[in-house]
PDB file of C-alpha atoms in Angstrom:
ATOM      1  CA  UNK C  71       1.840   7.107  -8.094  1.00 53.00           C
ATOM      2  CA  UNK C  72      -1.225   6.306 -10.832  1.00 48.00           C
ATOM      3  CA  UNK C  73      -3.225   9.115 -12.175  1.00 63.00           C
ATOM      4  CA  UNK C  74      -6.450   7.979 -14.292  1.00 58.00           C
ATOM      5  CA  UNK C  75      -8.058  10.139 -15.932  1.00 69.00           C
ATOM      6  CA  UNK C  76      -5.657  12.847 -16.541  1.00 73.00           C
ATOM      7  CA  UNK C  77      -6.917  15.916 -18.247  1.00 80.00           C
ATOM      8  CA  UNK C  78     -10.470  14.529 -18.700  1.00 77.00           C
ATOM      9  CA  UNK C  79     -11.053  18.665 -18.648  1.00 79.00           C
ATOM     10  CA  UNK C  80      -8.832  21.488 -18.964  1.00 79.00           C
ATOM     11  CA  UNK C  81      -6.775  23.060 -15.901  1.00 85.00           C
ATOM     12  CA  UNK C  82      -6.737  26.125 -14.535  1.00 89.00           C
ATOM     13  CA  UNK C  83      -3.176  28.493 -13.589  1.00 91.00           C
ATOM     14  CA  UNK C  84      -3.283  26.807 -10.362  1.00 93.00           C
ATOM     15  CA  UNK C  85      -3.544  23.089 -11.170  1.00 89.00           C
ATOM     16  CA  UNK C  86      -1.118  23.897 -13.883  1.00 89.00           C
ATOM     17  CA  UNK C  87       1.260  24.440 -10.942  1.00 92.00           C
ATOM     18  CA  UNK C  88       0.358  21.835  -8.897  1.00 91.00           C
ATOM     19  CA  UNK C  89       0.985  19.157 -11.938  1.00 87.00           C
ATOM     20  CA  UNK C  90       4.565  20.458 -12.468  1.00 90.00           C
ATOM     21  CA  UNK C  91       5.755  20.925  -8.812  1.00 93.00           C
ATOM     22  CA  UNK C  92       4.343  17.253  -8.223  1.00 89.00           C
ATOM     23  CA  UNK C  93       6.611  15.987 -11.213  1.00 87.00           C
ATOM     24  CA  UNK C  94       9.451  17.984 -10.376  1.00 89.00           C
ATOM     25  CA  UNK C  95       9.235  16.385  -6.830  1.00 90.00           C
ATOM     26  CA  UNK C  96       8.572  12.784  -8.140  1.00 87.00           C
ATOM     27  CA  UNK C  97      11.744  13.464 -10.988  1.00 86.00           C
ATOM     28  CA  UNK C  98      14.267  10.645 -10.352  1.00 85.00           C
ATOM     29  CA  UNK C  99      12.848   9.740  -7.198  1.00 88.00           C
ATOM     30  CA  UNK C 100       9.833   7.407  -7.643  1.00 83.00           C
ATOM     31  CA  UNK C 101       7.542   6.554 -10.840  1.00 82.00           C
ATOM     32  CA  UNK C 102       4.571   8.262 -12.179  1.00 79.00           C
ATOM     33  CA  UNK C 103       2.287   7.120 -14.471  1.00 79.00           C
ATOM     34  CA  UNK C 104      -0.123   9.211 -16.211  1.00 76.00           C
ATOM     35  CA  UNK C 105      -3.408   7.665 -17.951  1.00 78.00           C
ATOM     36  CA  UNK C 106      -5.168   9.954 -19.885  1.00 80.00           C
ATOM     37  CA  UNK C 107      -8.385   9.576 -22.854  1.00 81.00           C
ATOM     38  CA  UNK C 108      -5.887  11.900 -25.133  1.00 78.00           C
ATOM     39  CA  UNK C 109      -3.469  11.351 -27.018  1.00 79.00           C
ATOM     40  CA  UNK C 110      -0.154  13.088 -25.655  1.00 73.00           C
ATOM     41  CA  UNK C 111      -0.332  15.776 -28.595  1.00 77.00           C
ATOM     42  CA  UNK C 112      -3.683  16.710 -26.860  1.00 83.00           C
ATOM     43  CA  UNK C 113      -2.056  17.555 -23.873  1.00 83.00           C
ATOM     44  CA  UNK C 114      -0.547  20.623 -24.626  1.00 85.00           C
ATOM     45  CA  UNK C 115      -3.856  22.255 -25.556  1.00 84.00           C
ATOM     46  CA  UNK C 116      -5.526  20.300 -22.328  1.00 85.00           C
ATOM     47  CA  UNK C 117      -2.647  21.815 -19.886  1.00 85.00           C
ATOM     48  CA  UNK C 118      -3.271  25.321 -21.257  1.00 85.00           C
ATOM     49  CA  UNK C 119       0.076  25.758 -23.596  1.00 84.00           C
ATOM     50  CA  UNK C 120       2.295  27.937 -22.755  1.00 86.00           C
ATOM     51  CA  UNK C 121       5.790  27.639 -20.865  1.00 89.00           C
ATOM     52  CA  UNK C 122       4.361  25.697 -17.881  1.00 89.00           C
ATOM     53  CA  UNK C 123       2.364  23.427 -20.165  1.00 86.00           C
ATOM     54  CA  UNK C 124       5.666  22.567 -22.129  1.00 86.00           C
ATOM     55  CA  UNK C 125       7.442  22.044 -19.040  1.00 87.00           C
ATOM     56  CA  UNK C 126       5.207  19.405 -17.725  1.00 81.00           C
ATOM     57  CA  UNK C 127       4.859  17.459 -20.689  1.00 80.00           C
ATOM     58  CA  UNK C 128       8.960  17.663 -20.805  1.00 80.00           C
TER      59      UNK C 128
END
């Protein structure tokens, strides 16, 4: 799976979810590749921070 244009805008509670239950499914099953304009220490701030954030950039 390809995402483009990952966290072009900041996510809500519920697509915070989504993101992590999709890479928990994916987890040593099948690649995913994220493509995003920011650099991964963006991320955190882009995902909300917080536990969840954390978890999905883990």
């Amino acid at each position: 799976m390809h995402i483009d244009e990952f966290l072009l805008t900041s996510v809500n509670e519920s697509e915070r979810n989504d993101i992590l239950e999709m890479i928990k499914k994916r987890t040593n099953r099948k690649s995913t590749i994220l493509c995003s304009q920011w650099t991964p220490e963006g991320w955190l701030e882009k995902l909300g921070n917080g536990p969840v954030a954390e978890a999905i950039l883990d």
